[in-house]
Amino acid sequence: MPSITELPCEIVAAILENLDHLRFLAPAALACRHFYTSFKESHGVEVSILRRQITPDVLPYSVALMEAARLPRPLTASAVRTLLDNLYNQPAGVAARLPKFPKALIKKMGRTHDAIHTLARSFARSALRGISPQSASSTSINLSPSEYFRFCSAFYRAEMFYKLFQGPAFEDNMHAALFFSRHPPWENEQLGCIYEYLEAKFAAASFDVVAHDVLFGELSIDYLRTAEAEDNEWRQTWLSHGIEFVYELSIARCYDAKRRMLESALDLDDVRVNLPEELRALYAGFDTRTIGQHSEEELHSIAPRPRDRPKGSMDPGPYQSWRNANSDSTLEESVMFNDKAWLRERAYVFWDRDRMLKLKHEDGFGQDPGSKPAYTDQDYQDMLESFEKRSRIWQ
């Protein structure tokens, strides 16, 4: 029997193409000279592996995100519209452009998807634990293919928003016209869920540094209030750097690494964009009727769906959960409003109908736990005193 080092290069390349993740490619290719030579003489190995790593429904979002980052700056409305038209109306055509990407960009896609995959599953696990603690273990969660698509695509859409609309490139209402108008209200509410999860992730990862670093004290950077607070533009700026920034900060292992990341991203006016503010303004003055007074046809016609839409977006669960939760609210009040924060924490617009039918026997999404103060008056006073002390040290 011939040894593996005697196999034709084509066979070795086919073996490499069946690896489950790009991170396995380098160790495999460097296992011996014959493997390395076979890899170098073959084309498309990385693409084949990436197609195994990223599910077909999610792949167009991954490709489009890389294309968004490569658009010439300053961006034009025409370029953004074309990119989004292709993604939403011809997703298969977008995915088909992957083989033309340089290898460095394919590796970047893999790293980005790793971050989104990890965050998506972490959010889903946390949300399901809030709904039904006994049905979500601390280490694993079983998402259906459509639920997995929904979580991942929402993270990709949020990252796309930050890549396309950072800074003062467009008029205020252009965001809605180009981006949000392509989604029905319950999918825009998904973006609200993602945003609040990311902010909570960022707050936990950055707290120690922002609360103690001398520079951040000199700048009086608020570490207690949310990014929507009037005087907390710094946190909104950091969040505007996007999902990968938040993810890398959350996995940074030491204080100094986090401090360097935060200091390098203090470009206040260049990138800041306020996603929750944009979401709240979407349907202002749209219709004074409550959601319960709208017909199903009216609600679905707000953002007509493309014919070639992913299967994962067809399950009625998210729409039904959104409609039930907002039946007494106007359309304006149905996206990113404070009284639904506890439901967004439980990812109420992400779950399949079958899962929700099962959970209805377990009290649905549970009860509103009521708002809990994020900090006390004493905490706030301590923060102001900390600013003064750190400012004196800085000077």
Short mmCIF file of C-alpha atoms in Angstrom, two decimals:
data_model
loop_
_atom_site.label_atom_id
_atom_site.label_comp_id
_atom_site.label_asym_id
_atom_site.label_seq_id
_atom_site.Cartn_x
_atom_site.Cartn_y
_atom_site.Cartn_z
CA MET A 1 0.00 0.00 0.00
CA PRO A 2 1.43 3.43 -0.95
CA SER A 3 2.10 5.87 1.86
CA ILE A 4 0.18 9.11 2.14
CA THR A 5 3.22 11.03 0.91
CA GLU A 6 2.94 9.16 -2.39
CA LEU A 7 -0.62 10.28 -3.10
CA PRO A 8 -1.16 12.56 -6.10
CA CYS A 9 -1.27 16.27 -5.33
CA GLU A 10 -4.92 16.41 -6.38
CA ILE A 11 -5.87 13.82 -3.75
CA VAL A 12 -3.94 15.62 -1.02
CA ALA A 13 -5.63 18.89 -1.98
CA ALA A 14 -9.03 17.19 -1.80
CA ILE A 15 -8.17 15.96 1.70
CA LEU A 16 -7.21 19.47 2.76
CA GLU A 17 -10.43 20.89 1.30
CA ASN A 18 -12.41 18.71 3.69
CA LEU A 19 -10.95 20.31 6.81
CA ASP A 20 -13.67 21.80 9.00
CA HIS A 21 -11.94 25.09 9.76
CA LEU A 22 -9.30 27.36 8.25
CA ARG A 23 -7.26 27.21 11.46
CA PHE A 24 -6.53 23.54 10.74
CA LEU A 25 -5.07 24.30 7.30
CA ALA A 26 -1.61 25.57 8.27
CA PRO A 27 -0.78 22.64 10.62
CA ALA A 28 -2.02 20.16 8.02
CA ALA A 29 -0.17 21.78 5.11
CA LEU A 30 3.05 21.93 7.13
CA ALA A 31 2.84 18.31 8.25
CA CYS A 32 5.25 17.30 5.51
CA ARG A 33 6.83 18.69 2.35
CA HIS A 34 4.46 16.74 0.07
CA PHE A 35 1.38 18.22 1.76
CA TYR A 36 2.83 21.71 1.52
CA THR A 37 3.70 21.30 -2.15
CA SER A 38 0.25 19.92 -2.91
CA PHE A 39 -1.36 22.85 -1.15
CA LYS A 40 0.75 25.43 -3.00
CA GLU A 41 0.02 23.83 -6.36
CA SER A 42 -3.73 23.71 -5.78
CA HIS A 43 -6.27 26.50 -6.05
CA GLY A 44 -9.39 27.03 -4.01
CA VAL A 45 -8.48 25.02 -0.91
CA GLU A 46 -9.21 27.96 1.42
CA VAL A 47 -12.49 28.69 -0.34
CA SER A 48 -13.65 25.09 0.04
CA ILE A 49 -12.82 25.08 3.74
CA LEU A 50 -14.56 28.41 4.31
CA ARG A 51 -17.69 27.08 2.60
CA ARG A 52 -17.71 24.26 5.15
CA GLN A 53 -17.11 26.68 8.00
CA ILE A 54 -19.88 29.17 7.06
CA THR A 55 -23.37 27.88 6.29
CA PRO A 56 -24.74 28.63 2.78
CA ASP A 57 -27.44 31.04 4.02
CA VAL A 58 -24.93 33.05 6.05
CA LEU A 59 -22.14 33.11 3.44
CA PRO A 60 -23.58 35.99 1.35
CA TYR A 61 -23.58 38.20 4.46
CA SER A 62 -19.95 37.32 5.11
CA VAL A 63 -18.94 38.14 1.53
CA ALA A 64 -20.95 41.38 1.51
CA LEU A 65 -19.38 42.48 4.79
CA MET A 66 -15.89 42.12 3.31
CA GLU A 67 -17.00 44.04 0.23
CA ALA A 68 -18.46 46.79 2.42
CA ALA A 69 -15.11 47.23 4.16
CA ARG A 70 -13.35 47.50 0.77
CA LEU A 71 -15.62 50.11 -0.82
CA PRO A 72 -13.73 53.28 -1.79
CA ARG A 73 -13.93 56.06 0.78
CA PRO A 74 -15.69 58.39 1.06
CA LEU A 75 -18.69 56.17 0.48
CA THR A 76 -21.44 57.20 -1.88
CA ALA A 77 -25.13 56.40 -1.54
CA SER A 78 -25.00 54.73 -4.96
CA ALA A 79 -22.21 52.34 -3.93
CA VAL A 80 -23.97 51.41 -0.69
CA ARG A 81 -27.30 50.89 -2.45
CA THR A 82 -25.71 48.62 -5.06
CA LEU A 83 -24.00 46.49 -2.42
CA LEU A 84 -27.22 46.10 -0.41
CA ASP A 85 -29.33 45.45 -3.52
CA ASN A 86 -27.01 42.60 -4.45
CA LEU A 87 -27.02 41.12 -0.94
CA TYR A 88 -30.79 41.17 -0.47
CA ASN A 89 -31.92 40.46 -4.03
CA GLN A 90 -29.16 38.19 -5.36
CA PRO A 91 -27.49 36.50 -2.37
CA ALA A 92 -26.33 33.51 -4.42
CA GLY A 93 -24.56 35.86 -6.81
CA VAL A 94 -22.83 37.57 -3.89
CA ALA A 95 -21.62 34.25 -2.47
CA ALA A 96 -20.36 33.24 -5.93
CA ARG A 97 -17.79 36.05 -5.79
CA LEU A 98 -15.90 34.35 -2.96
CA PRO A 99 -13.38 32.48 -5.19
CA LYS A 100 -12.13 35.83 -6.52
CA PHE A 101 -11.12 37.04 -3.06
CA PRO A 102 -7.41 37.12 -2.17
CA LYS A 103 -6.28 34.57 0.40
CA ALA A 104 -5.68 37.22 3.05
CA LEU A 105 -9.29 38.36 2.78
CA ILE A 106 -10.57 34.79 2.98
CA LYS A 107 -8.64 34.33 6.22
CA LYS A 108 -10.11 37.60 7.48
CA MET A 109 -13.59 36.26 6.67
CA GLY A 110 -12.84 33.17 8.72
CA ARG A 111 -11.75 35.20 11.74
CA THR A 112 -14.76 37.49 11.50
CA HIS A 113 -17.11 34.54 11.30
CA ASP A 114 -15.45 32.94 14.31
CA ALA A 115 -16.25 36.08 16.31
CA ILE A 116 -19.84 36.24 15.09
CA HIS A 117 -20.40 32.51 15.57
CA THR A 118 -19.11 32.72 19.15
CA LEU A 119 -21.15 35.81 20.02
CA ALA A 120 -24.29 34.46 18.37
CA ARG A 121 -24.23 31.23 20.33
CA SER A 122 -23.31 33.05 23.54
CA PHE A 123 -26.25 35.44 23.14
CA ALA A 124 -28.63 32.60 22.28
CA ARG A 125 -27.51 30.60 25.32
CA SER A 126 -27.87 33.60 27.65
CA ALA A 127 -31.29 34.50 26.21
CA LEU A 128 -32.65 30.98 26.44
CA ARG A 129 -31.40 30.68 30.01
CA GLY A 130 -33.43 33.78 30.84
CA ILE A 131 -36.53 32.25 29.27
CA SER A 132 -36.21 28.73 30.57
CA PRO A 133 -33.23 28.07 32.87
CA GLN A 134 -33.80 24.32 32.89
CA SER A 135 -33.67 24.07 29.08
CA ALA A 136 -30.34 25.83 28.55
CA SER A 137 -27.20 24.28 29.97
CA SER A 138 -24.21 26.44 30.79
CA THR A 139 -22.09 24.91 28.06
CA SER A 140 -24.26 24.09 25.04
CA ILE A 141 -27.40 25.06 23.18
CA ASN A 142 -29.20 23.38 20.33
CA LEU A 143 -30.22 25.97 17.75
CA SER A 144 -32.24 24.95 14.73
CA PRO A 145 -30.66 25.84 11.35
CA SER A 146 -33.10 28.73 10.94
CA GLU A 147 -32.40 30.06 14.44
CA TYR A 148 -28.66 29.85 13.85
CA PHE A 149 -29.09 31.74 10.57
CA ARG A 150 -31.21 34.37 12.30
CA PHE A 151 -28.67 35.04 15.06
CA CYS A 152 -25.66 35.07 12.74
CA SER A 153 -27.27 37.17 10.02
CA ALA A 154 -28.40 39.75 12.60
CA PHE A 155 -24.84 40.09 13.90
CA TYR A 156 -23.62 40.44 10.31
CA ARG A 157 -26.25 43.09 9.59
CA ALA A 158 -25.23 45.04 12.69
CA GLU A 159 -21.59 44.90 11.65
CA MET A 160 -22.58 45.95 8.13
CA PHE A 161 -24.35 48.99 9.56
CA TYR A 162 -21.21 50.04 11.41
CA LYS A 163 -18.98 49.46 8.39
CA LEU A 164 -21.22 51.45 6.05
CA PHE A 165 -22.46 54.32 8.19
CA GLN A 166 -19.60 55.30 10.47
CA GLY A 167 -19.08 59.04 10.67
CA PRO A 168 -20.94 61.91 8.98
CA ALA A 169 -20.98 60.45 5.46
CA PHE A 170 -24.74 60.52 4.94
CA GLU A 171 -27.70 62.66 5.83
CA ASP A 172 -29.57 61.59 8.97
CA ASN A 173 -32.45 59.94 7.13
CA MET A 174 -30.22 58.15 4.63
CA HIS A 175 -29.55 55.25 7.01
CA ALA A 176 -33.20 54.23 7.01
CA ALA A 177 -33.61 54.71 3.28
CA LEU A 178 -30.59 52.59 2.38
CA PHE A 179 -30.49 49.98 5.11
CA PHE A 180 -33.32 49.60 7.62
CA SER A 181 -36.12 49.89 5.05
CA ARG A 182 -35.07 46.49 3.70
CA HIS A 183 -36.09 44.77 6.93
CA PRO A 184 -39.55 44.28 8.45
CA PRO A 185 -39.94 45.77 11.94
CA TRP A 186 -39.26 42.49 13.76
CA GLU A 187 -35.91 42.15 11.97
CA ASN A 188 -35.00 45.72 12.87
CA GLU A 189 -35.90 44.80 16.45
CA GLN A 190 -33.39 41.95 16.08
CA LEU A 191 -30.74 44.63 15.55
CA GLY A 192 -31.87 46.24 18.79
CA CYS A 193 -31.35 42.92 20.57
CA ILE A 194 -27.86 42.61 19.11
CA TYR A 195 -26.96 46.15 20.08
CA GLU A 196 -27.97 45.76 23.72
CA TYR A 197 -26.17 42.44 23.99
CA LEU A 198 -23.00 44.00 22.55
CA GLU A 199 -23.19 46.96 24.89
CA ALA A 200 -23.53 44.67 27.90
CA LYS A 201 -20.56 42.67 26.61
CA PHE A 202 -18.53 45.85 26.12
CA ALA A 203 -19.46 47.27 29.52
CA ALA A 204 -18.28 44.13 31.29
CA ALA A 205 -15.05 43.89 29.29
CA SER A 206 -14.09 47.56 29.63
CA PHE A 207 -15.22 48.37 33.17
CA ASP A 208 -11.96 47.79 35.02
CA VAL A 209 -9.90 49.86 32.58
CA VAL A 210 -12.34 52.74 32.09
CA ALA A 211 -12.96 52.97 35.83
CA HIS A 212 -9.25 53.14 36.76
CA ASP A 213 -7.11 54.36 33.85
CA VAL A 214 -5.74 57.87 34.38
CA LEU A 215 -6.37 59.07 30.81
CA PHE A 216 -9.98 57.94 30.86
CA GLY A 217 -10.44 59.71 34.18
CA GLU A 218 -8.99 62.92 32.71
CA LEU A 219 -11.52 62.59 29.87
CA SER A 220 -14.32 61.94 32.42
CA ILE A 221 -15.46 58.85 30.53
CA ASP A 222 -18.63 57.51 32.12
CA TYR A 223 -18.38 53.83 33.04
CA LEU A 224 -21.81 53.52 34.67
CA ARG A 225 -24.40 54.82 32.24
CA THR A 226 -25.28 53.30 28.91
CA ALA A 227 -24.02 54.60 25.60
CA GLU A 228 -27.38 56.28 25.04
CA ALA A 229 -26.84 58.61 27.98
CA GLU A 230 -26.41 62.18 26.80
CA ASP A 231 -22.94 62.53 28.29
CA ASN A 232 -21.58 59.12 27.30
CA GLU A 233 -20.54 59.67 23.70
CA TRP A 234 -17.26 57.87 24.33
CA ARG A 235 -18.95 54.51 24.84
CA GLN A 236 -21.05 55.05 21.73
CA THR A 237 -17.83 55.79 19.85
CA TRP A 238 -16.24 52.56 21.03
CA LEU A 239 -19.32 50.56 20.11
CA SER A 240 -19.28 52.17 16.67
CA HIS A 241 -16.04 50.33 15.96
CA GLY A 242 -18.24 47.29 15.56
CA ILE A 243 -18.64 43.70 16.58
CA GLU A 244 -15.07 42.55 16.02
CA PHE A 245 -13.76 45.32 18.25
CA VAL A 246 -16.13 44.34 21.07
CA TYR A 247 -15.28 40.67 20.63
CA GLU A 248 -11.51 41.23 20.70
CA LEU A 249 -11.88 43.41 23.78
CA SER A 250 -13.94 40.72 25.51
CA ILE A 251 -11.28 38.06 24.97
CA ALA A 252 -8.26 40.27 25.73
CA ARG A 253 -6.48 38.63 28.63
CA CYS A 254 -4.89 41.52 30.48
CA TYR A 255 -5.51 45.09 31.59
CA ASP A 256 -2.80 46.59 29.38
CA ALA A 257 -4.10 44.90 26.23
CA LYS A 258 -7.58 46.27 26.86
CA ARG A 259 -6.22 49.72 27.63
CA ARG A 260 -4.28 49.80 24.37
CA MET A 261 -7.36 48.76 22.41
CA LEU A 262 -9.54 51.40 24.04
CA GLU A 263 -6.96 54.17 23.67
CA SER A 264 -6.48 53.37 19.98
CA ALA A 265 -10.21 53.79 19.35
CA LEU A 266 -10.79 57.25 20.80
CA ASP A 267 -11.57 58.86 17.43
CA LEU A 268 -14.76 60.52 18.62
CA ASP A 269 -16.03 62.27 15.48
CA ASP A 270 -14.65 59.95 12.82
CA VAL A 271 -16.68 56.82 13.50
CA ARG A 272 -19.51 57.50 15.94
CA VAL A 273 -22.95 56.38 14.79
CA ASN A 274 -25.89 55.75 17.10
CA LEU A 275 -27.65 52.52 16.16
CA PRO A 276 -30.39 52.60 18.85
CA GLU A 277 -31.21 56.21 18.01
CA GLU A 278 -31.56 55.27 14.35
CA LEU A 279 -33.81 52.33 15.23
CA ARG A 280 -36.11 54.41 17.43
CA ALA A 281 -36.56 57.00 14.69
CA LEU A 282 -37.48 54.49 11.98
CA TYR A 283 -41.25 54.59 12.28
CA ALA A 284 -41.77 57.96 13.95
CA GLY A 285 -45.17 59.26 12.88
CA PHE A 286 -45.67 56.22 10.63
CA ASP A 287 -49.11 55.22 11.88
CA THR A 288 -50.98 55.93 15.10
CA ARG A 289 -52.78 52.58 15.13
CA THR A 290 -51.52 49.83 17.39
CA ILE A 291 -49.88 46.73 15.96
CA GLY A 292 -52.97 44.75 16.89
CA GLN A 293 -55.06 47.01 14.66
CA HIS A 294 -52.91 46.30 11.60
CA SER A 295 -53.64 43.36 9.35
CA GLU A 296 -50.92 40.79 8.75
CA GLU A 297 -50.74 41.90 5.12
CA GLU A 298 -50.16 45.52 6.14
CA LEU A 299 -47.31 44.61 8.47
CA HIS A 300 -45.61 42.35 5.95
CA SER A 301 -45.91 45.02 3.26
CA ILE A 302 -43.78 47.49 5.26
CA ALA A 303 -40.68 45.84 3.82
CA PRO A 304 -41.57 43.56 0.87
CA ARG A 305 -39.42 40.45 0.94
CA PRO A 306 -37.24 39.47 -2.03
CA ARG A 307 -38.17 36.31 -3.86
CA ASP A 308 -34.78 34.70 -3.27
CA ARG A 309 -34.77 35.11 0.50
CA PRO A 310 -33.03 32.59 2.78
CA LYS A 311 -35.08 29.74 4.20
CA GLY A 312 -34.03 30.77 7.69
CA SER A 313 -36.03 33.99 7.38
CA MET A 314 -39.31 32.25 6.51
CA ASP A 315 -40.27 30.79 9.90
CA PRO A 316 -43.20 32.80 11.37
CA GLY A 317 -41.88 32.63 14.94
CA PRO A 318 -40.11 36.03 15.06
CA TYR A 319 -43.06 37.86 13.48
CA GLN A 320 -45.59 36.25 15.81
CA SER A 321 -43.51 36.94 18.92
CA TRP A 322 -43.01 40.56 17.88
CA ARG A 323 -46.70 41.06 17.09
CA ASN A 324 -47.87 39.46 20.33
CA ALA A 325 -45.46 41.48 22.46
CA ASN A 326 -46.32 44.76 20.73
CA SER A 327 -50.04 44.31 20.07
CA ASP A 328 -50.90 47.38 22.18
CA SER A 329 -48.00 49.48 20.87
CA THR A 330 -47.78 51.66 17.79
CA LEU A 331 -45.28 50.78 15.10
CA GLU A 332 -42.99 53.51 16.40
CA GLU A 333 -43.06 51.92 19.85
CA SER A 334 -42.39 48.41 18.55
CA VAL A 335 -38.67 48.78 17.82
CA MET A 336 -35.99 49.54 20.41
CA PHE A 337 -38.30 51.00 23.05
CA ASN A 338 -37.31 50.73 26.69
CA ASP A 339 -40.32 48.76 27.92
CA LYS A 340 -39.28 45.78 25.77
CA ALA A 341 -35.65 45.67 26.96
CA TRP A 342 -36.29 42.53 29.03
CA LEU A 343 -37.71 40.79 25.95
CA ARG A 344 -34.76 41.84 23.81
CA GLU A 345 -32.48 40.38 26.46
CA ARG A 346 -34.33 37.10 25.84
CA ALA A 347 -33.96 37.45 22.06
CA TYR A 348 -37.73 37.32 21.63
CA VAL A 349 -37.63 37.96 17.87
CA PHE A 350 -35.18 35.15 17.06
CA TRP A 351 -36.86 31.91 18.02
CA ASP A 352 -38.66 29.44 15.76
CA ARG A 353 -42.40 29.04 16.07
CA ASP A 354 -41.98 25.41 17.17
CA ARG A 355 -39.74 26.44 20.06
CA MET A 356 -42.19 29.13 21.12
CA LEU A 357 -45.11 26.71 21.01
CA LYS A 358 -43.18 24.48 23.39
CA LEU A 359 -42.19 27.36 25.65
CA LYS A 360 -45.79 28.56 25.90
CA HIS A 361 -46.36 25.58 28.15
CA GLU A 362 -43.55 26.99 30.28
CA ASP A 363 -44.93 30.54 30.55
CA GLY A 364 -43.64 31.81 27.19
CA PHE A 365 -40.91 34.40 27.71
CA GLY A 366 -41.60 34.54 31.42
CA GLN A 367 -42.52 37.67 33.33
CA ASP A 368 -41.09 41.16 33.09
CA PRO A 369 -38.60 41.24 35.97
CA GLY A 370 -38.93 45.01 36.19
CA SER A 371 -36.13 47.48 35.73
CA LYS A 372 -33.29 47.31 38.19
CA PRO A 373 -31.08 50.36 38.79
CA ALA A 374 -27.74 49.83 37.09
CA TYR A 375 -26.02 51.92 39.74
CA THR A 376 -26.79 53.84 42.92
CA ASP A 377 -26.47 57.55 43.65
CA GLN A 378 -23.40 56.70 45.69
CA ASP A 379 -21.87 54.84 42.73
CA TYR A 380 -22.37 57.92 40.57
CA GLN A 381 -20.85 60.22 43.18
CA ASP A 382 -17.87 57.89 43.53
CA MET A 383 -17.38 58.04 39.75
CA LEU A 384 -17.31 61.86 39.77
CA GLU A 385 -14.77 61.83 42.59
CA SER A 386 -12.70 59.30 40.65
CA PHE A 387 -12.65 61.68 37.68
CA GLU A 388 -11.24 64.44 39.87
CA LYS A 389 -8.55 62.24 41.43
CA ARG A 390 -7.40 60.81 38.11
CA SER A 391 -7.43 64.24 36.48
CA ARG A 392 -5.08 65.57 39.18
CA ILE A 393 -2.74 62.63 38.57
CA TRP A 394 -2.82 63.27 34.83
CA GLN A 395 -1.87 66.91 35.28
#
